[in-house]
Amino acid sequence: MMNIKHLTYTVLSLDSEAVFSLKDGINFKKSPDDGKCYIIYKENGELKACKNQCKHQGGLFIKDIEDLDGRTVQCTKHYWKLNVSTMQYVNPPDSFTQDELDEGGLQLVEVIVWDPWLADPQDPQELQEGEVTVTYLTHACMELQLGGKKMIFDPWLTGPAFARGWWLLHEPPADSMERLCMADLIYISHMHSDHLSYPTLKSLSATRPDVPIYVGDTSRPVFWMLEKRQVQLTNINVVPFGIWQNIDEHLRFMILKDEVHPELDTCIIVEYKGHMILNTVDCTRPNYGRLPHNVDLMMSDFAGGASGFPMTFSGGKYTESWKADFIKNERKKLMNYKAQLVKSLQPKIYCPFAGYFVEAHPSDRYIKETNTKNKAEELNALIKKSAPGITTWTPKPGAVLDLALALMSPSRKAITDPPSGTNIYKDSWDFDLYVDELNRAITAEIFKHKSWIQFYYIWAGFKNYNLVVRVIETDEDFIPIDNGYNYLVDFMDLSFPTQRPTREHPYEEIKNRIGVMRHVVKNGLLWDDLYIGFQNRLSREPDVYHHRFWNHFQTELPVAGPDWDLFLQQVSSYQRSAEPQGIQTESVSASTLS
């Protein structure tokens, strides 16, 4: 474990008159030094304060007009609510605690993490033409030539991601797999399947099972599914956060974790001869929001659309016009946030990537048409307008950036585009190969015995939470299947009733495509395949996001999958009409619950 150093600095200073003028309840104050906004809560002469920044995805808070007590603010991004008097988020409940600023006399002080990349600083050395090149392959996959070493980021070169919901937008260069097999080292940022692509790694392992792969020491191991996937990779290196990893005398890298999703997301700083490349990937708030300024090259995600919300929701406010307005506003907010972030960090060159996916399967046409995304060209134009000194790069598959040429003079041609006539966009994806593989789970032996439901949810381990969920197996068009399972789970006591309980309770209905749902259940996968992969449809009453429930099934399921061999042994010890001892068979019958 790294020894994390902390520093403090004053973010806002108030004189006695300013403190006296604060009203009881919520106050918004801007710092005259940097213009950043802070929230100060005053009650009985006591002050509490925090940054005006939501911990979910960095949105700004405004006063909650529905709050009659004057203690709650609402995020403008996803409408999360924070009780400033307690620093607890109240919508969704049981989620985050806001970081409180320390009150030092009449000054508000923030405790920050020391900038770890400042350890053992290296002066930039002159680069030769061709010495450092960056080649865009597809989505989040970049090839870096760093002197005599070749490094590749997040290789997703074949197959779908998130079950069958995401497919590559760009056609990787024909020699991409060969390039991957020749890499000296590979960085995989996190376990999401558009970054950790098992179809890609399976091909890699057939040729180079010992290629060095580096991942961060996240609380949930990045390669937690390696054995289940039966991919033979023998040189996976889990490295601590915030410590330089030396590859040779000129090349080193450092992995940083995300504050919002420390169990999941990481980013990386690569340094060669004192020249830094920053790749923030999908991080929401990497390294507590502190990142190096004036790096030579920065790359980040930009597109949005990496969630089932709101496209897969129905009922209540979720009309098509509401969804369209919400998506338009969200994309605009994300675009402005990324442009402001790039402007504040002032990299010499910026490249938007990690957003080039498409909902290509014909059954997901509605999602493809509804889930509009930001365009890299538009973001780069916005950056050029607000920060004209920053060079921007909109990559095409096979395009090469020569860092030495880019740093010598912006007027020199530092980017080599792929040859004329190169196929930029994919037009075929081998749908049947991958969908048939998922659908093989439909006929698995475990699903012939309806008690799999209790066995699975007991394994999942989520309970003592007042939420009732109905899960329905459907066809491709989310129409319930006659002989599919349709059941209730009461997570208050982890029971499986035939009817909704009479007590007051929140309720969600989740319709899942049968092949994907059974594949997820059979293999003990996280529910990201269903939710981020657009493989379900949801409705809820009331319209409240249940963070504890979704966070558990998307990030906290047991690492060891369900023991289905044990389950089948239990079943086989009884007559075929019986179920394992202690299981209430009448409560999970598909026919009685439909």
Coordinates of C-alpha atoms in Angstrom, one line a residue:
M1 CA 0.0 0.0 0.0
M2 CA 1.3 3.5 -0.8
N3 CA 1.8 6.0 1.9
I4 CA -0.6 8.8 0.9
K5 CA 0.6 12.3 1.7
H6 CA -1.9 15.0 2.4
L7 CA -1.6 18.8 2.1
T8 CA -4.0 21.6 3.2
Y9 CA -4.7 24.9 1.6
T10 CA -7.2 27.7 2.1
V11 CA -9.9 27.7 -0.5
L12 CA -12.1 30.5 0.9
S13 CA -11.4 33.2 3.6
L14 CA -14.2 35.1 5.3
D15 CA -13.8 38.1 7.6
S16 CA -15.9 38.5 10.7
E17 CA -18.4 40.8 8.8
A18 CA -18.8 38.2 6.1
V19 CA -19.4 35.4 8.6
F20 CA -21.9 37.5 10.5
S21 CA -23.8 38.2 7.2
L22 CA -24.3 34.6 6.5
K23 CA -27.9 33.6 6.8
D24 CA -29.1 30.6 8.8
G25 CA -29.3 27.6 6.5
I26 CA -27.6 27.3 3.0
N27 CA -25.3 29.9 1.6
F28 CA -23.5 29.7 -1.7
K29 CA -20.1 31.6 -1.8
K30 CA -17.6 32.1 -4.6
S31 CA -13.9 32.3 -4.0
P32 CA -12.5 35.6 -5.3
D33 CA -9.2 33.9 -6.1
D34 CA -10.3 31.1 -8.5
G35 CA -14.1 31.7 -8.9
K36 CA -15.0 28.2 -7.5
C37 CA -18.2 27.9 -5.6
Y38 CA -18.6 26.6 -2.0
I39 CA -21.6 25.8 0.1
I40 CA -21.7 27.0 3.7
Y41 CA -24.4 25.8 6.1
K42 CA -25.0 27.9 9.2
E43 CA -27.0 26.8 12.2
N44 CA -26.8 28.2 15.8
G45 CA -23.6 30.0 14.9
E46 CA -21.9 26.8 13.8
L47 CA -20.6 26.5 10.2
K48 CA -20.3 23.5 7.9
A49 CA -18.9 23.8 4.4
C50 CA -18.2 21.7 1.3
K51 CA -17.2 22.2 -2.4
N52 CA -20.1 22.8 -4.7
Q53 CA -19.5 19.6 -6.6
C54 CA -21.6 16.4 -6.6
K55 CA -19.7 13.3 -5.8
H56 CA -21.6 11.3 -8.3
Q57 CA -20.4 12.9 -11.6
G58 CA -19.2 16.3 -10.6
G59 CA -22.4 18.4 -11.2
L60 CA -23.1 21.7 -9.5
F61 CA -25.6 22.0 -6.7
I62 CA -28.4 24.6 -6.5
K63 CA -31.0 25.2 -3.8
D64 CA -33.7 22.4 -3.7
I65 CA -37.0 24.2 -4.2
E66 CA -38.8 21.1 -2.7
D67 CA -36.9 21.4 0.6
L68 CA -39.0 23.3 3.2
D69 CA -36.3 23.0 5.9
G70 CA -33.6 24.8 4.0
R71 CA -31.0 22.0 4.4
T72 CA -30.9 20.3 1.0
V73 CA -29.3 21.2 -2.3
Q74 CA -30.0 19.4 -5.6
C75 CA -27.4 18.5 -8.3
T76 CA -28.2 20.0 -11.7
K77 CA -26.7 17.0 -13.5
H78 CA -28.7 14.0 -12.3
Y79 CA -30.8 15.6 -9.6
W80 CA -29.0 14.0 -6.6
K81 CA -29.8 15.7 -3.3
L82 CA -27.4 16.5 -0.5
N83 CA -28.4 17.4 3.1
V84 CA -25.7 20.0 3.9
S85 CA -26.5 19.9 7.6
T86 CA -25.4 16.3 7.8
M87 CA -23.3 16.1 4.5
Q88 CA -25.3 12.9 3.6
Y89 CA -26.9 12.4 0.2
V90 CA -30.6 11.8 0.7
N91 CA -31.5 11.0 -2.9
P92 CA -30.4 8.4 -3.7
P93 CA -30.5 7.3 -0.1
D94 CA -27.6 5.3 1.4
S95 CA -25.1 6.5 -1.2
F96 CA -22.3 9.0 -0.6
T97 CA -21.1 11.3 2.2
Q98 CA -19.9 14.7 1.0
D99 CA -16.3 15.7 1.9
E100 CA -16.5 18.4 4.5
L101 CA -14.0 21.3 4.5
D102 CA -12.3 22.1 7.8
E103 CA -13.0 25.4 9.4
G104 CA -9.7 27.0 10.4
G105 CA -10.7 30.1 12.3
L106 CA -12.4 32.2 9.6
Q107 CA -10.8 30.2 6.8
L108 CA -12.2 27.1 5.1
V109 CA -9.4 24.6 4.5
E110 CA -9.4 21.6 2.1
V111 CA -7.3 18.6 2.8
I112 CA -5.9 17.4 -0.5
V113 CA -3.8 14.4 -1.7
W114 CA -0.2 15.3 -2.6
D115 CA 0.5 15.2 -6.3
P116 CA 2.4 11.9 -6.5
W117 CA 3.8 12.5 -10.0
L118 CA 6.0 15.2 -8.5
A119 CA 8.1 12.5 -6.9
D120 CA 11.5 12.3 -8.6
P121 CA 10.8 14.9 -11.2
Q122 CA 12.4 14.5 -14.7
D123 CA 13.4 17.4 -16.9
P124 CA 12.1 17.0 -20.5
Q125 CA 14.7 16.0 -23.0
E126 CA 14.6 16.7 -26.7
L127 CA 12.7 14.2 -28.7
Q128 CA 13.7 13.0 -32.2
E129 CA 11.2 12.7 -35.0
G130 CA 9.6 9.2 -34.8
E131 CA 10.9 8.6 -31.3
V132 CA 7.4 8.9 -29.6
T133 CA 4.4 8.2 -31.7
V134 CA 0.8 7.6 -30.7
T135 CA -1.4 5.5 -33.0
Y136 CA -5.2 5.3 -32.6
L137 CA -6.5 1.8 -33.2
T138 CA -10.2 2.0 -32.0
H139 CA -12.4 3.2 -29.1
A140 CA -10.0 3.5 -26.1
C141 CA -7.2 1.5 -27.7
M142 CA -4.0 3.5 -28.4
E143 CA -0.6 2.2 -29.3
L144 CA 2.3 4.2 -27.9
Q145 CA 5.8 3.9 -29.4
L146 CA 8.1 5.2 -26.6
G147 CA 11.7 4.9 -27.8
G148 CA 12.3 1.1 -28.0
K149 CA 9.2 0.1 -26.1
K150 CA 5.7 -0.4 -27.4
M151 CA 2.7 0.2 -25.0
I152 CA -1.0 -0.4 -25.7
F153 CA -4.0 1.0 -23.8
D154 CA -7.3 -0.9 -23.4
P155 CA -7.3 -3.3 -26.3
W156 CA -10.9 -3.9 -27.5
L157 CA -10.4 -5.1 -31.1
T158 CA -13.1 -7.7 -31.7
G159 CA -16.5 -8.8 -30.4
P160 CA -19.1 -6.9 -28.4
A161 CA -19.0 -5.2 -25.0
F162 CA -21.6 -5.3 -22.3
A163 CA -23.0 -8.6 -23.4
R164 CA -24.3 -7.6 -26.9
G165 CA -25.2 -4.0 -26.4
W166 CA -22.0 -2.2 -27.6
W167 CA -20.1 -2.8 -30.8
L168 CA -17.1 -1.1 -32.2
L169 CA -17.9 2.0 -34.3
H170 CA -14.4 2.2 -35.9
E171 CA -12.8 -0.6 -38.0
P172 CA -9.4 -1.3 -36.3
P173 CA -6.4 -1.4 -38.7
A174 CA -6.0 -4.8 -40.3
D175 CA -2.8 -5.5 -38.3
S176 CA -4.2 -4.4 -34.9
M177 CA -4.1 -7.9 -33.4
E178 CA -0.5 -8.3 -34.7
R179 CA 0.4 -5.0 -33.1
L180 CA -1.1 -6.1 -29.8
C181 CA 0.9 -9.4 -29.8
M182 CA 4.1 -7.4 -30.3
A183 CA 3.5 -5.0 -27.4
D184 CA 6.1 -4.8 -24.6
L185 CA 3.4 -3.8 -22.1
I186 CA -0.4 -3.4 -21.9
Y187 CA -2.4 -1.1 -19.6
I188 CA -6.0 -2.0 -18.9
S189 CA -7.8 0.8 -17.0
H190 CA -10.7 -1.1 -15.6
M191 CA -12.9 -4.2 -15.8
H192 CA -15.7 -2.9 -18.1
S193 CA -15.7 -4.9 -21.2
D194 CA -15.1 -2.1 -23.6
H195 CA -11.7 -1.8 -22.0
L196 CA -11.1 -5.4 -20.7
S197 CA -12.2 -7.3 -23.8
Y198 CA -12.0 -11.1 -23.2
P199 CA -12.6 -11.9 -26.9
T200 CA -9.6 -9.7 -27.7
L201 CA -7.5 -11.1 -24.9
K202 CA -8.4 -14.7 -25.9
S203 CA -6.8 -14.1 -29.3
L204 CA -3.8 -12.5 -27.6
S205 CA -3.3 -15.4 -25.2
A206 CA -3.0 -17.8 -28.1
T207 CA 0.1 -16.0 -29.3
R208 CA 1.5 -14.1 -26.3
P209 CA 0.2 -15.4 -23.0
D210 CA 3.2 -13.9 -21.2
V211 CA 2.8 -10.3 -22.4
P212 CA 3.1 -8.0 -19.4
I213 CA -0.3 -6.5 -18.5
Y214 CA -0.6 -3.8 -15.8
V215 CA -3.7 -2.9 -13.8
G216 CA -4.4 -0.8 -10.8
D217 CA -5.0 -2.3 -7.3
T218 CA -8.7 -1.7 -7.3
S219 CA -10.9 -3.1 -4.5
R220 CA -12.5 -5.4 -7.0
P221 CA -9.7 -7.0 -9.0
V222 CA -9.7 -6.1 -12.7
F223 CA -9.2 -9.7 -13.8
W224 CA -11.7 -11.2 -11.3
M225 CA -13.3 -13.2 -14.1
L226 CA -10.1 -14.5 -15.7
E227 CA -10.4 -18.1 -14.6
K228 CA -14.1 -18.3 -15.5
R229 CA -13.4 -16.9 -19.0
Q230 CA -10.7 -19.5 -19.5
V231 CA -8.2 -17.0 -20.9
Q232 CA -4.6 -18.0 -20.3
L233 CA -2.6 -14.9 -19.4
T234 CA 0.4 -15.5 -17.2
N235 CA 1.9 -12.0 -16.6
I236 CA -0.7 -9.8 -15.0
N237 CA 0.8 -7.2 -12.7
V238 CA -1.3 -5.4 -10.1
V239 CA 0.4 -2.2 -9.1
P240 CA -0.2 0.3 -6.3
F241 CA -1.6 3.7 -7.0
G242 CA 0.5 6.8 -7.2
I243 CA 3.9 5.2 -7.5
W244 CA 6.1 5.4 -10.6
Q245 CA 6.7 2.0 -12.3
N246 CA 10.0 2.1 -14.1
I247 CA 10.2 0.2 -17.4
D248 CA 13.6 1.4 -18.5
E249 CA 15.9 4.4 -18.0
H250 CA 13.6 6.7 -19.9
L251 CA 10.1 5.2 -19.6
R252 CA 7.9 5.0 -16.5
F253 CA 4.2 5.1 -15.7
M254 CA 1.9 5.8 -12.8
I255 CA -1.7 4.6 -12.2
L256 CA -4.1 6.7 -10.3
K257 CA -7.5 5.8 -9.0
D258 CA -10.9 7.5 -9.4
E259 CA -12.4 9.0 -6.3
V260 CA -16.0 8.4 -7.3
H261 CA -15.5 4.8 -8.3
P262 CA -12.4 3.6 -6.5
E263 CA -13.5 0.0 -6.9
L264 CA -13.5 0.3 -10.6
D265 CA -11.9 3.2 -12.5
T266 CA -8.3 4.1 -12.9
C267 CA -6.2 6.5 -15.1
I268 CA -2.6 6.6 -16.1
I269 CA 0.3 9.0 -16.5
V270 CA 3.0 7.8 -18.9
E271 CA 6.4 9.6 -18.9
Y272 CA 9.2 9.2 -21.4
K273 CA 12.3 11.4 -21.1
G274 CA 10.3 13.8 -19.0
H275 CA 7.4 14.1 -21.4
M276 CA 4.0 13.3 -19.9
I277 CA 1.0 11.6 -21.5
L278 CA -2.2 11.7 -19.4
N279 CA -5.0 9.3 -20.1
T280 CA -8.0 9.8 -17.8
V281 CA -10.0 7.2 -19.6
D282 CA -13.5 7.0 -18.1
C283 CA -12.7 8.4 -14.6
T284 CA -15.2 10.8 -13.1
R285 CA -12.8 12.4 -10.6
P286 CA -9.4 10.9 -10.8
N287 CA -6.9 11.4 -8.0
Y288 CA -9.4 13.6 -6.0
G289 CA -9.6 16.0 -8.9
R290 CA -5.9 16.8 -8.9
L291 CA -4.1 16.1 -12.2
P292 CA -0.9 17.3 -13.8
H293 CA -1.0 20.5 -15.8
N294 CA 0.7 21.2 -19.1
V295 CA 1.3 17.6 -20.0
D296 CA 2.4 17.0 -23.6
L297 CA -0.7 14.9 -24.5
M298 CA -4.0 14.4 -22.8
M299 CA -6.7 12.0 -23.8
S300 CA -10.1 11.3 -22.2
D301 CA -13.6 10.1 -22.9
F302 CA -16.1 12.5 -24.3
A303 CA -19.2 10.9 -25.9
G304 CA -21.6 10.1 -23.1
G305 CA -24.4 7.5 -23.5
A306 CA -22.7 4.8 -21.4
S307 CA -25.7 4.1 -19.3
G308 CA -29.2 2.6 -19.7
F309 CA -30.7 5.8 -18.3
P310 CA -33.0 7.2 -19.5
M311 CA -33.4 5.2 -22.7
T312 CA -34.4 2.0 -21.1
F313 CA -36.9 3.5 -18.6
S314 CA -40.7 3.8 -19.0
G315 CA -43.7 5.2 -17.2
G316 CA -44.3 8.5 -15.4
K317 CA -42.2 11.3 -16.8
Y318 CA -40.2 9.1 -19.2
T319 CA -41.9 10.2 -22.4
E320 CA -39.9 10.3 -25.6
S321 CA -39.8 14.1 -25.6
W322 CA -38.6 14.1 -21.9
K323 CA -35.8 11.6 -22.8
A324 CA -34.7 13.6 -25.8
D325 CA -34.5 16.8 -23.8
F326 CA -32.7 15.1 -21.0
I327 CA -30.1 13.4 -23.3
K328 CA -29.5 16.7 -25.2
N329 CA -28.9 18.6 -21.9
E330 CA -26.7 15.9 -20.5
R331 CA -24.5 15.7 -23.6
K332 CA -24.2 19.5 -23.5
K333 CA -23.2 19.5 -19.8
L334 CA -20.6 16.8 -20.5
M335 CA -19.2 18.6 -23.5
N336 CA -18.8 21.8 -21.5
Y337 CA -17.3 20.0 -18.5
K338 CA -14.7 18.3 -20.7
A339 CA -13.8 21.5 -22.4
Q340 CA -13.4 23.3 -19.1
L341 CA -11.3 20.5 -17.7
V342 CA -9.0 20.5 -20.7
K343 CA -8.8 24.3 -20.5
S344 CA -7.9 24.2 -16.8
L345 CA -5.2 21.5 -17.3
Q346 CA -3.7 23.2 -20.4
P347 CA -2.2 20.2 -22.1
K348 CA -0.2 20.9 -25.2
I349 CA -2.3 18.4 -27.2
Y350 CA -5.7 17.0 -26.5
C351 CA -7.4 13.9 -28.0
P352 CA -11.0 12.8 -27.3
F353 CA -11.3 9.0 -27.4
A354 CA -13.0 6.1 -25.6
G355 CA -16.4 6.9 -26.9
Y356 CA -16.5 5.3 -30.3
F357 CA -19.1 2.6 -29.8
V358 CA -22.4 1.9 -31.5
E359 CA -25.6 0.0 -30.7
A360 CA -25.3 -1.9 -34.0
H361 CA -27.4 -5.0 -33.4
P362 CA -30.8 -4.6 -35.3
S363 CA -32.8 -5.3 -32.1
D364 CA -31.3 -2.2 -30.5
R365 CA -32.3 0.2 -33.2
Y366 CA -34.4 2.2 -30.7
I367 CA -31.4 2.7 -28.4
K368 CA -29.1 3.7 -31.3
E369 CA -31.6 6.3 -32.5
T370 CA -32.3 7.7 -29.0
N371 CA -28.9 7.5 -27.4
T372 CA -27.3 10.4 -29.2
K373 CA -23.6 11.1 -28.3
N374 CA -21.2 13.9 -28.4
K375 CA -19.0 14.3 -31.5
A376 CA -15.3 14.6 -31.0
E377 CA -15.1 17.3 -33.7
E378 CA -17.6 19.5 -31.8
L379 CA -15.7 19.1 -28.5
N380 CA -12.4 20.0 -30.1
A381 CA -14.0 23.0 -31.8
L382 CA -15.2 24.1 -28.3
I383 CA -11.8 23.7 -26.9
K384 CA -10.1 25.6 -29.7
K385 CA -12.6 28.5 -29.1
S386 CA -11.9 28.7 -25.3
A387 CA -8.3 27.7 -25.3
P388 CA -6.8 28.4 -28.8
G389 CA -3.3 27.5 -27.6
I390 CA -4.2 23.8 -27.2
T391 CA -3.7 21.6 -30.3
T392 CA -6.6 19.1 -30.7
W393 CA -6.7 15.8 -32.5
T394 CA -9.8 14.0 -33.7
P395 CA -8.4 10.5 -34.3
K396 CA -9.1 8.0 -37.1
P397 CA -8.2 4.3 -37.0
G398 CA -4.5 4.0 -38.0
A399 CA -3.8 7.7 -37.6
V400 CA -0.4 8.5 -36.1
L401 CA 0.7 11.5 -33.9
D402 CA 4.4 12.2 -33.8
L403 CA 4.9 13.9 -30.5
A404 CA 8.3 15.4 -31.4
L405 CA 6.9 17.1 -34.5
A406 CA 3.8 18.3 -32.6
L407 CA 6.0 19.9 -29.9
M408 CA 8.4 21.5 -32.4
S409 CA 5.8 23.6 -34.1
P410 CA 2.0 23.4 -34.4
S411 CA 2.3 24.4 -38.0
R412 CA 4.3 21.2 -38.9
K413 CA 2.3 18.2 -40.0
A414 CA 2.6 16.0 -36.9
I415 CA -0.4 13.8 -37.6
T416 CA -0.4 11.2 -40.4
D417 CA -3.9 10.1 -41.3
P418 CA -4.7 6.6 -42.7
P419 CA -4.4 6.2 -46.4
S420 CA -7.2 7.4 -48.6
G421 CA -9.9 4.8 -49.0
T422 CA -9.3 3.2 -45.6
N423 CA -12.5 1.8 -44.1
I424 CA -13.0 4.1 -41.1
Y425 CA -16.4 2.7 -39.9
K426 CA -17.3 -1.0 -39.3
D427 CA -20.1 -2.4 -41.4
S428 CA -20.2 -6.0 -40.1
W429 CA -19.9 -7.4 -36.6
D430 CA -20.5 -11.2 -36.6
F431 CA -23.7 -10.8 -34.5
D432 CA -24.7 -14.4 -34.6
L433 CA -21.4 -15.7 -33.3
Y434 CA -21.6 -13.8 -30.1
V435 CA -25.4 -13.7 -29.6
D436 CA -25.6 -17.5 -30.0
E437 CA -22.9 -17.9 -27.4
L438 CA -25.0 -15.8 -24.9
N439 CA -28.2 -17.7 -25.8
R440 CA -26.6 -21.1 -25.0
A441 CA -27.3 -20.2 -21.3
I442 CA -31.0 -20.4 -22.0
T443 CA -31.0 -24.2 -22.0
A444 CA -28.6 -24.6 -19.1
E445 CA -29.6 -27.4 -16.7
I446 CA -29.9 -25.1 -13.7
F447 CA -32.9 -23.2 -15.2
K448 CA -35.0 -26.4 -15.4
H449 CA -35.3 -26.1 -11.6
K450 CA -37.2 -23.0 -10.5
S451 CA -35.3 -22.9 -7.1
W452 CA -32.3 -21.4 -9.0
I453 CA -33.9 -18.1 -8.2
Q454 CA -33.5 -18.4 -4.4
F455 CA -30.1 -20.0 -4.8
Y456 CA -28.9 -17.1 -7.0
Y457 CA -30.2 -14.2 -4.9
I458 CA -28.9 -15.8 -1.6
W459 CA -25.5 -16.1 -3.3
A460 CA -25.8 -12.4 -4.4
G461 CA -26.0 -11.4 -0.7
F462 CA -28.1 -8.3 -1.0
K463 CA -30.8 -7.9 1.7
N464 CA -32.1 -5.7 4.6
Y465 CA -33.2 -3.0 2.2
N466 CA -36.8 -2.0 1.6
L467 CA -37.2 -2.7 -2.1
V468 CA -39.3 -5.1 -4.0
V469 CA -38.3 -6.1 -7.5
R470 CA -40.1 -8.0 -10.2
V471 CA -37.9 -9.7 -12.7
I472 CA -39.4 -10.8 -16.0
E473 CA -37.7 -12.8 -18.8
T474 CA -38.5 -11.5 -22.3
D475 CA -37.8 -12.0 -25.9
E476 CA -35.7 -9.7 -28.1
D477 CA -38.5 -7.1 -28.1
F478 CA -38.9 -7.2 -24.3
I479 CA -42.2 -9.1 -24.5
P480 CA -42.6 -11.6 -21.6
I481 CA -42.0 -15.2 -22.7
D482 CA -44.8 -17.6 -21.9
N483 CA -42.6 -20.2 -20.3
G484 CA -40.0 -17.7 -19.0
Y485 CA -39.6 -16.8 -15.3
N486 CA -41.5 -14.0 -13.8
Y487 CA -40.9 -13.5 -10.1
L488 CA -40.7 -11.1 -7.1
V489 CA -37.8 -10.6 -4.8
D490 CA -38.4 -8.7 -1.5
F491 CA -35.0 -7.5 -0.5
M492 CA -36.1 -6.5 3.0
D493 CA -35.9 -10.1 4.2
L494 CA -34.8 -11.8 0.9
S495 CA -38.0 -13.6 0.4
F496 CA -39.8 -14.5 -2.8
P497 CA -43.5 -13.8 -2.4
T498 CA -46.2 -14.5 -5.0
Q499 CA -47.7 -11.0 -4.4
R500 CA -46.3 -7.6 -3.5
P501 CA -46.2 -7.1 0.3
T502 CA -48.9 -5.0 2.0
R503 CA -46.3 -2.7 3.7
E504 CA -45.2 0.5 2.1
H505 CA -42.3 -0.3 -0.2
P506 CA -40.5 1.0 -3.3
Y507 CA -41.0 -1.2 -6.4
E508 CA -39.1 -1.8 -9.6
E509 CA -40.0 -3.9 -12.6
I510 CA -37.1 -5.2 -14.6
K511 CA -37.6 -6.9 -18.0
N512 CA -34.5 -8.7 -19.2
R513 CA -33.7 -10.4 -22.5
I514 CA -33.7 -14.1 -21.5
G515 CA -30.4 -15.0 -23.1
V516 CA -28.4 -12.2 -21.5
M517 CA -30.1 -12.6 -18.1
R518 CA -29.4 -16.3 -17.9
H519 CA -25.8 -15.8 -19.1
V520 CA -25.3 -13.3 -16.4
V521 CA -26.9 -15.5 -13.7
K522 CA -25.1 -18.7 -14.8
N523 CA -21.7 -17.0 -14.8
G524 CA -22.1 -14.8 -11.8
L525 CA -21.5 -11.6 -13.8
L526 CA -22.2 -8.1 -12.8
W527 CA -25.4 -6.5 -13.9
D528 CA -23.6 -3.9 -16.1
D529 CA -24.1 -6.3 -19.0
L530 CA -27.8 -5.8 -18.5
Y531 CA -28.0 -2.1 -17.5
I532 CA -25.1 -0.5 -19.4
G533 CA -25.6 -2.9 -22.3
F534 CA -29.3 -1.9 -22.8
Q535 CA -30.5 -5.4 -22.3
N536 CA -33.3 -4.6 -20.0
R537 CA -36.3 -2.2 -19.6
L538 CA -37.2 -0.7 -16.3
S539 CA -40.0 1.1 -14.5
R540 CA -40.1 2.1 -10.9
E541 CA -42.5 3.6 -8.3
P542 CA -41.7 6.0 -6.9
D543 CA -39.2 7.3 -9.4
V544 CA -36.1 7.0 -7.1
Y545 CA -32.7 5.7 -7.9
H546 CA -31.8 2.9 -5.4
H547 CA -28.1 3.4 -5.2
R548 CA -27.4 0.6 -2.7
F549 CA -29.3 -2.0 -4.9
W550 CA -27.7 -1.1 -8.2
N551 CA -24.2 -0.5 -6.8
H552 CA -24.3 -4.0 -5.2
F553 CA -25.4 -5.8 -8.4
Q554 CA -23.1 -3.7 -10.6
T555 CA -19.9 -3.7 -8.5
E556 CA -20.2 -5.8 -5.3
L557 CA -21.4 -9.3 -6.2
P558 CA -19.2 -12.0 -4.8
V559 CA -16.0 -12.6 -6.8
A560 CA -16.5 -16.3 -6.6
G561 CA -19.5 -17.2 -8.8
P562 CA -22.5 -19.3 -7.7
D563 CA -21.7 -22.9 -7.1
W564 CA -24.1 -24.4 -9.6
D565 CA -22.6 -27.9 -9.2
L566 CA -23.6 -27.8 -5.6
F567 CA -27.1 -26.6 -6.6
L568 CA -27.5 -29.5 -9.0
Q569 CA -26.3 -32.0 -6.4
Q570 CA -29.0 -30.7 -4.1
V571 CA -31.6 -31.1 -6.8
S572 CA -30.5 -34.6 -7.8
S573 CA -30.9 -35.8 -4.2
Y574 CA -34.6 -35.5 -4.4
Q575 CA -37.3 -36.5 -6.9
R576 CA -37.5 -34.3 -10.0
S577 CA -40.6 -32.6 -8.6
A578 CA -38.9 -31.7 -5.4
E579 CA -36.5 -28.9 -4.6
P580 CA -33.5 -28.5 -2.4
Q581 CA -34.3 -28.7 1.3
G582 CA -35.8 -25.6 2.8
I583 CA -36.8 -23.9 -0.4
Q584 CA -40.4 -22.7 -0.9
T585 CA -41.1 -24.1 -4.4
E586 CA -44.6 -22.6 -4.6
S587 CA -43.3 -19.0 -4.3
V588 CA -41.1 -19.0 -7.4
S589 CA -43.2 -20.8 -10.0
A590 CA -43.2 -19.0 -13.3
S591 CA -46.8 -19.9 -13.9
T592 CA -48.1 -18.7 -10.5
L593 CA -46.1 -15.4 -10.6
S594 CA -47.0 -14.4 -14.2

